[in-house]
CSV table of C-alpha atoms in Angstrom, one decimal:
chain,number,residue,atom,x,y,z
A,9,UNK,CA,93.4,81.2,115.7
A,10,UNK,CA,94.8,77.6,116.2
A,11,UNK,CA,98.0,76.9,115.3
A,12,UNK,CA,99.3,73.5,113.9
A,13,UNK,CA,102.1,72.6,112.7
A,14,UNK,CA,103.0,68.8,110.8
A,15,UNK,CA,106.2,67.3,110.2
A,16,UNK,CA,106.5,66.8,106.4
A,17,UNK,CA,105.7,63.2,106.8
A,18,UNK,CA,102.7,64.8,108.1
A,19,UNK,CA,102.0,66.6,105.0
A,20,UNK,CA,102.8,64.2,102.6
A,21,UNK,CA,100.1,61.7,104.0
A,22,UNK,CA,97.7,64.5,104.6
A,23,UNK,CA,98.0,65.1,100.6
A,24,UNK,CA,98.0,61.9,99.5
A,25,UNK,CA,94.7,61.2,101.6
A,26,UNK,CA,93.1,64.4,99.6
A,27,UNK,CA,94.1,63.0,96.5
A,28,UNK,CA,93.1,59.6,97.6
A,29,UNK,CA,89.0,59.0,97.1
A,30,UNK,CA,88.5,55.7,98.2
A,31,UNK,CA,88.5,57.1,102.0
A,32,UNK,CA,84.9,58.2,103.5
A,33,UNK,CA,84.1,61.5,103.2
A,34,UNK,CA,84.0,62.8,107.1
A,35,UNK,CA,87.8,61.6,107.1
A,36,UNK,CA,88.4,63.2,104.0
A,37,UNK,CA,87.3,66.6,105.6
A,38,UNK,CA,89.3,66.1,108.9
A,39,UNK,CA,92.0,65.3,106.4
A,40,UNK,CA,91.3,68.9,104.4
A,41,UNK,CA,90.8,70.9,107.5
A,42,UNK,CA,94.3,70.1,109.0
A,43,UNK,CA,95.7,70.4,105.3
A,44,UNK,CA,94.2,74.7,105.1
A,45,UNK,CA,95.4,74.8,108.8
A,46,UNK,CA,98.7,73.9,108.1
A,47,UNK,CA,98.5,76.0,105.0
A,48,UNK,CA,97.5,79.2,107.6
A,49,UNK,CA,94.4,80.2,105.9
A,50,UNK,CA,92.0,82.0,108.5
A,51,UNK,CA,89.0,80.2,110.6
A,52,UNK,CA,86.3,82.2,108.8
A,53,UNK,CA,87.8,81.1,105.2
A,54,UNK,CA,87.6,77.9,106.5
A,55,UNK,CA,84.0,77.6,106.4
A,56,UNK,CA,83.6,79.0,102.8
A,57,UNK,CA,86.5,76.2,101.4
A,58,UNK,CA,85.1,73.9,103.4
A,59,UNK,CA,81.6,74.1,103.5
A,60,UNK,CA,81.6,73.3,107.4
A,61,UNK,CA,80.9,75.0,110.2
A,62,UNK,CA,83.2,77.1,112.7
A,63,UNK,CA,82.0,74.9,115.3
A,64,UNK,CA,83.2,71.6,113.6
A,65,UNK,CA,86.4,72.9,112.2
A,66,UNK,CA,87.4,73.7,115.9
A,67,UNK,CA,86.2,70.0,116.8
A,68,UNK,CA,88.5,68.6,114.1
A,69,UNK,CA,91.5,70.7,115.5
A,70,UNK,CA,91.2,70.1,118.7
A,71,UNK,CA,90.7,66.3,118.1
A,72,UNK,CA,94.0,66.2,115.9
A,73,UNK,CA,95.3,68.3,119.3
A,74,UNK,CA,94.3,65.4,121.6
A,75,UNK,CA,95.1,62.1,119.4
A,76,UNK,CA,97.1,62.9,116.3
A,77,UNK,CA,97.1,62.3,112.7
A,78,UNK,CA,96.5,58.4,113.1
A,79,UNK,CA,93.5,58.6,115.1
A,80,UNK,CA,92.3,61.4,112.4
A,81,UNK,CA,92.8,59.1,109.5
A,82,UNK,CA,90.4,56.8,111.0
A,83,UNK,CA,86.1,57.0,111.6
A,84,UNK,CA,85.1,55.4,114.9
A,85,UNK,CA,80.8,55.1,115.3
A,86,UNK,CA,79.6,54.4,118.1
A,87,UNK,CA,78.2,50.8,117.0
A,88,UNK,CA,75.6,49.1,119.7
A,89,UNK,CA,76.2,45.4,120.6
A,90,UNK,CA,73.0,43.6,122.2
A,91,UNK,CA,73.0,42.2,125.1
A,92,UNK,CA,71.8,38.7,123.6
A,93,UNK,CA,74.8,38.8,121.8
A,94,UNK,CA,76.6,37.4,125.3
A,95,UNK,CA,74.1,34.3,125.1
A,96,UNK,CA,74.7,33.6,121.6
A,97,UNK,CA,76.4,30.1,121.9
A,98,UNK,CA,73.8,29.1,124.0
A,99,UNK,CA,70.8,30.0,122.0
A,100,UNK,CA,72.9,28.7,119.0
A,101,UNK,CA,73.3,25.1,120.8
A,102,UNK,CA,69.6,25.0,122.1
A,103,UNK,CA,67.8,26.0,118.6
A,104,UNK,CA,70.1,23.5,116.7
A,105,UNK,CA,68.3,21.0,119.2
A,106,UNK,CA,65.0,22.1,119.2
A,107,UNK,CA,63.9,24.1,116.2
A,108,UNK,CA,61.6,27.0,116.9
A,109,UNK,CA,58.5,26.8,114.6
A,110,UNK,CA,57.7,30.8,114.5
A,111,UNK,CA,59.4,34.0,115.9
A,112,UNK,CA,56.8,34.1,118.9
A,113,UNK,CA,58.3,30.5,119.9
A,114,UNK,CA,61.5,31.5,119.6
A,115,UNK,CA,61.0,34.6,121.6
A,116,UNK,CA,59.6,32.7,124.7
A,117,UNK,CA,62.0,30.2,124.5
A,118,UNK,CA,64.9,33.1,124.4
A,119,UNK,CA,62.9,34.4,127.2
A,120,UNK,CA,63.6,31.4,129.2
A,121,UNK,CA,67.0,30.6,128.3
A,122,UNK,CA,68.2,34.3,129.0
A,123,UNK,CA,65.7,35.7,131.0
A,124,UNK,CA,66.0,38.7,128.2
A,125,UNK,CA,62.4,39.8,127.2
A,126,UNK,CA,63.1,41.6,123.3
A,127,UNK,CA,60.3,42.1,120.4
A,128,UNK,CA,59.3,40.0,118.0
A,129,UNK,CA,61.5,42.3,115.2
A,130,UNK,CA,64.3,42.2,117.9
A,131,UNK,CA,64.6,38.5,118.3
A,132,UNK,CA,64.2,38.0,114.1
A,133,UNK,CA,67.1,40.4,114.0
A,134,UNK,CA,69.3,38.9,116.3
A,135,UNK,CA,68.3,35.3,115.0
A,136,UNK,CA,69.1,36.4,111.4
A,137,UNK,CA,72.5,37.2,112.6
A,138,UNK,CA,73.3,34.8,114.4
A,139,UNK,CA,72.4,32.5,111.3
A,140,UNK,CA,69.8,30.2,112.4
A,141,UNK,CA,67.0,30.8,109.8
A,142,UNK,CA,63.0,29.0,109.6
A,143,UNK,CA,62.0,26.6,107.4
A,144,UNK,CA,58.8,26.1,106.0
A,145,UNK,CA,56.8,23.1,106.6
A,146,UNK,CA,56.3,20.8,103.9
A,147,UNK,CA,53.4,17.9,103.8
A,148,UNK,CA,54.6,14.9,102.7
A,149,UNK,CA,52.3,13.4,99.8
A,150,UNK,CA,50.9,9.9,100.6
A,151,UNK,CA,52.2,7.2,99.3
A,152,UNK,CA,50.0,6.4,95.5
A,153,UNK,CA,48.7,2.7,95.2
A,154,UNK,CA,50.1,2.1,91.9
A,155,UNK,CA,47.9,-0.6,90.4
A,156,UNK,CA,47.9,-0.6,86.6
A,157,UNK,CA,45.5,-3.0,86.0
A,158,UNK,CA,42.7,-0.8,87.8
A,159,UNK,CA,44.5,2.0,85.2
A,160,UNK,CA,43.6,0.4,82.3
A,161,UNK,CA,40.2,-1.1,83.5
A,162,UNK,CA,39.2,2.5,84.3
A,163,UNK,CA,40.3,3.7,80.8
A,164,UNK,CA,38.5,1.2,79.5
A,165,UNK,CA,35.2,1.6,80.5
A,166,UNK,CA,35.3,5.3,80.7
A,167,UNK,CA,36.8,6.3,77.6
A,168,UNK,CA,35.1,6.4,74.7
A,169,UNK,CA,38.1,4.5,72.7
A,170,UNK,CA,35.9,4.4,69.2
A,171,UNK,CA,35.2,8.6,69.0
A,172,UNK,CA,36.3,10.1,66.1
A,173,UNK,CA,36.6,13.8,65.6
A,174,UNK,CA,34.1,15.0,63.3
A,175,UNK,CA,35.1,16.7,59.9
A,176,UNK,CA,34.1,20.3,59.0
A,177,UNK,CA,31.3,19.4,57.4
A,178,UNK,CA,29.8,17.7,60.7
A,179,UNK,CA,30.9,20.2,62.8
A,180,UNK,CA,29.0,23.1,60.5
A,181,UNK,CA,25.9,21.1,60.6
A,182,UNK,CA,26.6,20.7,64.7
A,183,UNK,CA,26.8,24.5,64.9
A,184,UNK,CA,23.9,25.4,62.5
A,185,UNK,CA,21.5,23.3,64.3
A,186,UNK,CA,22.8,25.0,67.6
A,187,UNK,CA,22.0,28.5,66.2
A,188,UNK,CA,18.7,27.8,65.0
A,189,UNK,CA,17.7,26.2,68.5
């Protein structure tokens, strides 16, 4: 069985992290694992308190072994940078110039800059991130010959300024005589 032994420091933070529950969870177990170690309960308990495997239990131990309580406390991912990110102030200064109209344009146009060839989703991704978005393109109306004396003239001679809506007793006479052709 592994042996570890914390200062009381040690402990004290190891506690206060278990108590703690804003921390993420994978932390929180490296934190609990060196907690029962230091405790001295037995590798195959472990797995029953824990609900982890042997196999990880040793890989949090020995990584407390190698880098300490500090390094524990913390979650490093792996987190991929792209390689477009190195370009950024360029593409950045050329599409502030020269607008591209659709993700294909933009693409070639990286293309050429970088000499980079990414897909379409790439590119949007990386373009997205970067903060240059697209626009859609807008008509502008044309401009309306306001003339109102050709308004009124029009009114004039096509509406029928002198119809008068007819009363109930026109309109059941209207409808009768439309039922009985």
């Amino acid at each position: 069985m592994i042996r570890i032994q914390l200062a009381p420091a040690e402990k004290d933070k190891c506690i206060n992290f278990l108590i703690h529950i804003l921390i993420q969870e994978r932390v929180q177990q490296r934190i609990k694992v060196l907690h029962l170690v230091n405790q001295g309960v037995i590798l195959k308990e472990f797995s029953r308190l824990c609900n982890l495997s042997q196999n990880t239990i040793t890989d949090y131990i020995k990584f407390f072994g190698q880098r300490g309580t500090e390094t524990s406390e913390t979650l490093s991912c792996h987190q991929p940078v792209s390689v477009l990110q190195e370009h950024q102030v360029r593409i950045q200064d050329y599409f502030q110039e020269n607008p591209p109209l659709s993700i294909k344009e933009a693409r070639g146009k990286i293309e050429e800059l970088t000499g980079l060839k990414r897909s379409e989703t790439q590119i949007r991704k990386f373009l997205t991130d970067v903060g240059i978005s697209f626009r859609k393109v807008g008509v502008v109306p044309a401009k309306v010959d306001v003339d109102v004396e050709k308004q009124e003239t029009f009114k004039k001679k096509n509406w029928n300024l002198d119809y008068k809506k007819p009363n109930k007793e026109q309109e059941r006479f209207i409808l009768s005589t439309q039922l009985i052709l």
